[in-house]
mmCIF file of C-alpha atoms in Angstrom:
data_model
loop_
_atom_site.group_PDB
_atom_site.id
_atom_site.type_symbol
_atom_site.label_atom_id
_atom_site.label_comp_id
_atom_site.label_asym_id
_atom_site.label_seq_id
_atom_site.Cartn_x
_atom_site.Cartn_y
_atom_site.Cartn_z
ATOM 1 C CA MET Q 1 -0.431 -25.615 -20.846
ATOM 2 C CA ARG Q 2 3.382 -24.537 -19.617
ATOM 3 C CA PHE Q 3 5.757 -22.356 -21.947
ATOM 4 C CA TRP Q 4 9.567 -21.876 -21.898
ATOM 5 C CA LEU Q 5 11.984 -19.676 -23.804
ATOM 6 C CA VAL Q 6 14.694 -22.093 -24.826
ATOM 7 C CA GLY Q 7 17.890 -20.881 -26.790
ATOM 8 C CA GLN Q 8 20.056 -23.216 -29.158
ATOM 9 C CA VAL Q 9 23.245 -21.970 -30.980
ATOM 10 C CA VAL Q 10 22.943 -22.618 -34.904
ATOM 11 C CA HIS Q 11 25.643 -21.932 -37.058
ATOM 12 C CA GLY Q 12 27.372 -19.319 -34.699
ATOM 13 C CA TRP Q 13 23.993 -17.579 -33.873
ATOM 14 C CA ALA Q 14 21.837 -18.002 -30.399
ATOM 15 C CA ILE Q 15 18.497 -18.649 -31.508
ATOM 16 C CA LEU Q 16 15.789 -18.010 -28.825
ATOM 17 C CA VAL Q 17 12.215 -19.804 -29.458
ATOM 18 C CA MET Q 18 9.298 -19.896 -27.366
ATOM 19 C CA VAL Q 19 8.462 -23.734 -26.827
ATOM 20 C CA ALA Q 20 4.793 -25.012 -25.140
ATOM 21 C CA ALA Q 21 3.981 -28.377 -23.529
ATOM 22 C CA GLY Q 22 0.340 -29.878 -22.804
ATOM 23 C CA CYS Q 23 -0.256 -32.532 -20.599
ATOM 24 C CA GLY Q 24 1.360 -35.999 -21.481
ATOM 25 C CA THR Q 25 1.413 -39.508 -20.153
ATOM 26 C CA PRO Q 26 -0.012 -40.673 -16.368
ATOM 27 C CA ARG Q 27 2.284 -39.358 -13.668
ATOM 28 C CA SER Q 28 2.200 -41.597 -10.916
ATOM 29 C CA ASP Q 29 3.661 -39.127 -8.183
ATOM 30 C CA PHE Q 30 1.020 -36.465 -8.882
ATOM 31 C CA ALA Q 31 0.182 -34.441 -5.826
ATOM 32 C CA ALA Q 32 -3.306 -34.172 -4.696
ATOM 33 C CA ASP Q 33 -2.837 -30.717 -4.539
ATOM 34 C CA GLY Q 34 -1.391 -30.214 -8.067
ATOM 35 C CA ALA Q 35 -4.660 -29.183 -9.961
ATOM 36 C CA ALA Q 36 -4.773 -26.410 -7.511
ATOM 37 C CA ARG Q 37 -1.458 -25.313 -8.663
ATOM 38 C CA GLY Q 38 -2.210 -25.867 -12.467
ATOM 39 C CA GLU Q 39 0.037 -29.075 -12.906
ATOM 40 C CA CYS Q 40 -0.801 -31.971 -15.036
ATOM 41 C CA ALA Q 41 -2.097 -34.818 -13.494
ATOM 42 C CA THR Q 42 -0.751 -36.697 -16.481
ATOM 43 C CA GLY Q 43 2.657 -34.973 -17.012
ATOM 44 C CA TYR Q 44 3.774 -32.910 -19.583
ATOM 45 C CA GLY Q 45 4.112 -34.018 -23.088
ATOM 46 C CA PRO Q 46 6.878 -33.206 -25.783
ATOM 47 C CA PRO Q 47 7.373 -29.201 -26.334
ATOM 48 C CA THR Q 48 6.275 -27.674 -29.326
ATOM 49 C CA PRO Q 49 7.984 -24.720 -30.610
ATOM 50 C CA VAL Q 50 5.573 -21.575 -30.890
ATOM 51 C CA GLY Q 51 7.980 -19.355 -32.306
ATOM 52 C CA PRO Q 52 10.902 -16.675 -31.991
ATOM 53 C CA PRO Q 53 9.986 -13.514 -29.741
ATOM 54 C CA THR Q 54 9.310 -10.736 -31.743
ATOM 55 C CA ALA Q 55 11.534 -8.475 -29.468
ATOM 56 C CA PRO Q 56 14.751 -7.616 -31.325
ATOM 57 C CA ALA Q 57 16.515 -6.880 -27.841
ATOM 58 C CA LEU Q 58 15.222 -10.691 -26.830
ATOM 59 C CA ILE Q 59 18.643 -12.437 -28.777
ATOM 60 C CA GLU Q 60 19.473 -13.831 -25.092
ATOM 61 C CA ALA Q 61 16.383 -13.848 -22.856
ATOM 62 C CA SER Q 62 17.260 -15.107 -19.139
ATOM 63 C CA GLY Q 63 14.117 -16.394 -17.172
ATOM 64 C CA SER Q 64 10.477 -16.322 -18.088
ATOM 65 C CA ALA Q 65 7.134 -16.285 -15.626
ATOM 66 C CA ALA Q 66 4.073 -16.419 -16.732
ATOM 67 C CA GLY Q 67 1.611 -13.249 -15.605
ATOM 68 C CA ARG Q 68 -0.721 -13.085 -12.957
ATOM 69 C CA ALA Q 69 -2.610 -9.656 -13.232
ATOM 70 C CA ALA Q 70 -1.914 -10.160 -16.899
ATOM 71 C CA PRO Q 71 -3.330 -13.720 -17.557
ATOM 72 C CA GLY Q 72 -1.539 -15.158 -20.791
ATOM 73 C CA ALA Q 73 1.454 -13.043 -20.835
ATOM 74 C CA LEU Q 74 4.745 -14.338 -20.267
ATOM 75 C CA TRP Q 75 7.160 -11.807 -18.871
ATOM 76 C CA THR Q 76 11.088 -11.998 -19.515
ATOM 77 C CA HIS Q 77 14.031 -9.882 -19.846
ATOM 78 C CA ALA Q 78 17.464 -9.695 -21.803
ATOM 79 C CA ASP Q 79 20.923 -10.850 -20.046
ATOM 80 C CA SER Q 80 23.819 -9.016 -19.114
ATOM 81 C CA GLY Q 81 24.491 -6.176 -21.484
ATOM 82 C CA GLY Q 82 20.604 -5.211 -21.560
ATOM 83 C CA ALA Q 83 18.578 -2.373 -21.043
ATOM 84 C CA ALA Q 84 16.543 -2.388 -17.658
ATOM 85 C CA ASP Q 85 13.590 -3.404 -19.566
ATOM 86 C CA VAL Q 86 11.081 -6.317 -18.820
ATOM 87 C CA TYR Q 87 8.946 -7.346 -21.555
ATOM 88 C CA ALA Q 88 5.582 -9.073 -22.009
ATOM 89 C CA LEU Q 89 5.058 -11.905 -24.552
ATOM 90 C CA ASP Q 90 1.798 -13.698 -25.587
ATOM 91 C CA VAL Q 91 1.535 -17.157 -25.956
ATOM 92 C CA HIS Q 92 2.844 -16.726 -29.716
ATOM 93 C CA ALA Q 93 5.852 -15.183 -28.550
ATOM 94 C CA VAL Q 94 4.273 -11.612 -30.139
ATOM 95 C CA LEU Q 95 5.355 -8.939 -28.192
ATOM 96 C CA LEU Q 96 2.606 -6.902 -25.889
ATOM 97 C CA GLY Q 97 4.976 -4.187 -24.214
ATOM 98 C CA VAL Q 98 7.867 -3.335 -22.458
ATOM 99 C CA VAL Q 99 8.291 -2.110 -18.957
ATOM 100 C CA ALA Q 100 11.283 -0.090 -18.068
ATOM 101 C CA LEU Q 101 12.718 0.275 -14.796
ATOM 102 C CA PRO Q 102 13.631 3.948 -14.134
ATOM 103 C CA GLY Q 103 17.024 4.744 -12.627
ATOM 104 C CA VAL Q 104 17.808 0.832 -12.563
ATOM 105 C CA THR Q 105 21.002 0.090 -14.197
ATOM 106 C CA ALA Q 106 20.861 -3.620 -15.261
ATOM 107 C CA VAL Q 107 24.321 -5.195 -14.486
ATOM 108 C CA ASP Q 108 23.320 -8.806 -15.039
ATOM 109 C CA PHE Q 109 19.520 -9.782 -15.025
ATOM 110 C CA GLU Q 110 19.026 -13.525 -14.819
ATOM 111 C CA ASP Q 111 15.921 -14.542 -13.846
ATOM 112 C CA VAL Q 112 12.145 -13.236 -13.124
ATOM 113 C CA ALA Q 113 9.212 -14.451 -11.256
ATOM 114 C CA VAL Q 114 5.637 -13.187 -10.454
ATOM 115 C CA ALA Q 115 4.377 -13.085 -7.210
ATOM 116 C CA ALA Q 116 2.691 -10.635 -4.480
ATOM 117 C CA CYS Q 117 4.297 -7.200 -4.286
ATOM 118 C CA PRO Q 118 6.172 -6.347 -1.051
ATOM 119 C CA ASP Q 119 3.900 -4.263 0.388
ATOM 120 C CA ALA Q 120 0.713 -6.946 -0.627
ATOM 121 C CA SER Q 121 -0.663 -4.383 -2.771
ATOM 122 C CA GLY Q 122 -1.125 -6.524 -5.733
ATOM 123 C CA SER Q 123 0.836 -8.737 -8.200
ATOM 124 C CA CYS Q 124 4.988 -7.459 -8.717
ATOM 125 C CA VAL Q 125 7.315 -8.854 -11.328
ATOM 126 C CA TRP Q 126 10.278 -9.354 -9.592
ATOM 127 C CA ILE Q 127 13.853 -9.190 -11.110
ATOM 128 C CA ALA Q 128 16.943 -10.972 -10.011
ATOM 129 C CA ASP Q 129 20.175 -8.729 -10.671
ATOM 130 C CA THR Q 130 22.544 -11.040 -9.399
ATOM 131 C CA GLY Q 131 24.688 -12.788 -12.176
ATOM 132 C CA ASN Q 132 28.092 -12.897 -11.224
ATOM 133 C CA ASN Q 133 30.238 -14.830 -13.215
ATOM 134 C CA ASP Q 134 33.545 -13.482 -12.328
ATOM 135 C CA ARG Q 135 32.732 -13.376 -8.423
ATOM 136 C CA ASN Q 136 33.469 -9.307 -8.234
ATOM 137 C CA ARG Q 137 30.227 -7.694 -7.758
ATOM 138 C CA THR Q 138 29.197 -5.907 -4.854
ATOM 139 C CA ASP Q 139 25.819 -4.447 -5.908
ATOM 140 C CA GLN Q 140 23.859 -7.474 -6.455
ATOM 141 C CA ALA Q 141 20.068 -6.958 -6.020
ATOM 142 C CA LEU Q 142 16.170 -7.888 -6.369
ATOM 143 C CA TYR Q 143 13.811 -5.529 -8.055
ATOM 144 C CA ALA Q 144 9.943 -5.787 -8.071
ATOM 145 C CA PHE Q 145 7.392 -3.479 -9.887
ATOM 146 C CA ALA Q 146 3.674 -3.760 -10.051
ATOM 147 C CA GLU Q 147 2.613 -6.076 -12.965
ATOM 148 C CA PRO Q 148 0.224 -4.145 -15.286
ATOM 149 C CA ALA Q 149 -3.106 -5.492 -15.425
ATOM 150 C CA THR Q 150 -3.556 -6.249 -18.800
ATOM 151 C CA SER Q 151 -3.211 -8.800 -21.577
ATOM 152 C CA ALA Q 152 -3.596 -6.607 -24.415
ATOM 153 C CA ALA Q 153 -0.587 -4.493 -26.372
ATOM 154 C CA PHE Q 154 0.535 -1.690 -24.001
ATOM 155 C CA GLY Q 155 3.491 -0.488 -25.846
ATOM 156 C CA ARG Q 156 6.227 0.796 -23.937
ATOM 157 C CA ILE Q 157 5.793 2.361 -20.153
ATOM 158 C CA ASP Q 158 7.804 3.012 -17.359
ATOM 159 C CA ALA Q 159 7.395 1.334 -13.967
ATOM 160 C CA PRO Q 160 5.446 3.597 -11.364
ATOM 161 C CA ARG Q 161 7.414 2.351 -8.839
ATOM 162 C CA VAL Q 162 10.593 0.344 -8.578
ATOM 163 C CA TRP Q 163 11.657 -1.614 -4.873
ATOM 164 C CA ARG Q 164 15.382 -2.434 -4.857
ATOM 165 C CA PHE Q 165 16.815 -4.743 -2.291
ATOM 166 C CA PRO Q 166 20.342 -5.073 -2.041
ATOM 167 C CA VAL Q 167 21.745 -8.601 -1.187
ATOM 168 C CA SER Q 168 24.298 -10.357 -0.484
ATOM 169 C CA PHE Q 169 25.477 -14.071 0.307
ATOM 170 C CA PRO Q 170 26.916 -15.649 3.234
ATOM 171 C CA GLY Q 171 30.526 -17.064 3.125
ATOM 172 C CA GLY Q 172 31.627 -14.819 -0.040
ATOM 173 C CA ALA Q 173 30.601 -13.921 -3.752
ATOM 174 C CA VAL Q 174 28.097 -16.147 -5.238
ATOM 175 C CA ASP Q 175 26.750 -16.362 -9.252
ATOM 176 C CA SER Q 176 22.970 -16.555 -8.824
ATOM 177 C CA GLU Q 177 21.193 -17.188 -11.922
ATOM 178 C CA ALA Q 178 17.578 -18.540 -10.688
ATOM 179 C CA LEU Q 179 14.867 -17.085 -8.647
ATOM 180 C CA ALA Q 180 11.995 -18.526 -7.198
ATOM 181 C CA VAL Q 181 9.215 -16.477 -5.169
ATOM 182 C CA VAL Q 182 6.695 -17.383 -2.676
ATOM 183 C CA PRO Q 183 3.323 -16.827 -4.398
ATOM 184 C CA ASP Q 184 2.440 -14.395 -1.305
ATOM 185 C CA GLY Q 185 5.469 -12.328 -1.680
ATOM 186 C CA SER Q 186 6.714 -13.748 2.080
ATOM 187 C CA ALA Q 187 10.261 -15.260 1.105
ATOM 188 C CA ALA Q 188 12.453 -15.258 -2.330
ATOM 189 C CA TYR Q 189 14.897 -17.760 -3.194
ATOM 190 C CA LEU Q 190 18.321 -17.595 -5.131
ATOM 191 C CA PHE Q 191 20.455 -20.382 -6.359
ATOM 192 C CA ASP Q 192 23.881 -20.880 -6.876
ATOM 193 C CA LYS Q 193 25.085 -21.732 -10.130
ATOM 194 C CA ILE Q 194 28.048 -23.992 -9.653
ATOM 195 C CA ASP Q 195 29.731 -26.684 -11.284
ATOM 196 C CA GLY Q 196 29.626 -29.265 -8.242
ATOM 197 C CA ALA Q 197 27.716 -31.996 -7.034
ATOM 198 C CA SER Q 198 25.628 -30.016 -4.953
ATOM 199 C CA ALA Q 199 24.266 -26.185 -4.783
ATOM 200 C CA ARG Q 200 23.502 -23.865 -2.256
ATOM 201 C CA TYR Q 201 20.166 -22.134 -2.152
ATOM 202 C CA PHE Q 202 19.626 -19.024 0.091
ATOM 203 C CA VAL Q 203 16.270 -17.146 1.236
ATOM 204 C CA TYR Q 204 15.251 -13.965 1.611
ATOM 205 C CA ARG Q 205 12.513 -13.817 3.970
ATOM 206 C CA ALA Q 206 10.226 -10.790 4.639
ATOM 207 C CA PRO Q 207 9.952 -7.920 5.430
ATOM 208 C CA PHE Q 208 11.269 -6.112 2.359
ATOM 209 C CA VAL Q 209 12.517 -3.008 3.068
ATOM 210 C CA ASP Q 210 13.085 -0.855 0.199
ATOM 211 C CA GLY Q 211 16.958 0.136 -0.270
ATOM 212 C CA GLN Q 212 17.744 -1.594 2.697
ATOM 213 C CA ALA Q 213 20.937 -3.997 2.153
ATOM 214 C CA LYS Q 214 20.558 -7.419 3.899
ATOM 215 C CA THR Q 215 22.938 -10.829 3.862
ATOM 216 C CA LEU Q 216 20.780 -13.950 2.430
ATOM 217 C CA ASP Q 217 20.226 -16.572 4.698
ATOM 218 C CA LEU Q 218 21.356 -20.070 3.602
ATOM 219 C CA ALA Q 219 18.396 -22.355 3.332
ATOM 220 C CA ASP Q 220 19.839 -25.739 1.931
ATOM 221 C CA THR Q 221 22.119 -27.408 -0.376
ATOM 222 C CA MET Q 222 20.303 -29.666 -3.366
ATOM 223 C CA PRO Q 223 22.021 -32.059 -5.520
ATOM 224 C CA SER Q 224 23.402 -30.905 -9.092
ATOM 225 C CA PRO Q 225 21.140 -32.727 -11.879
ATOM 226 C CA GLY Q 226 24.408 -33.542 -13.639
ATOM 227 C CA LEU Q 227 23.579 -32.632 -16.801
ATOM 228 C CA ALA Q 228 26.196 -31.732 -19.683
ATOM 229 C CA ILE Q 229 25.639 -27.689 -20.659
ATOM 230 C CA GLN Q 230 27.067 -26.676 -23.753
ATOM 231 C CA ARG Q 231 28.889 -23.307 -22.759
ATOM 232 C CA GLY Q 232 29.381 -20.951 -25.484
#
């Protein structure tokens, strides 16, 4: 089963709904090690709405990632303009708890990932504060905090420690709104949001040094999917 948070504009309102998709029709290109990664050998069926998140602040969620230390939890956050809070939802979109990031100003949180912590001490939630629509930011950063090891409701808590990794991009300003972190925490990838035939993606390779600014390396380019995106 896979879960996503999706948004739809209805009568001028942005409605956020969690959807789930189970395994579906056979897939010919299924990798031999796909089962170990939790993939469906048969592909995925059509998504089914589960329900809107019960957290009022999640009018515009931007990113979601499945918990590791908290199985069954889905981590998400609000887009630009929100507090430096990260939300845990259950598989029915019911709020489990909120983790506040002390000392962090959320400029434009765009995506979240779950992977090993920067010091390999356990599982961490990683946040990309890298949105840059106006191409004028000089304070883009990655954040990481230890994932609470519970799938039960936990209310509101402060992260006991927050790592901050200031980042910049080679060749000038980039609006990056997608993050992927290697499961062992050895590298983080940030993807260029651009209206073009191809998009760049960049890599931050370990070691991750708390507070130390780093210019990312250009990893490669990839074809844009060519999908029409409704903006509003």
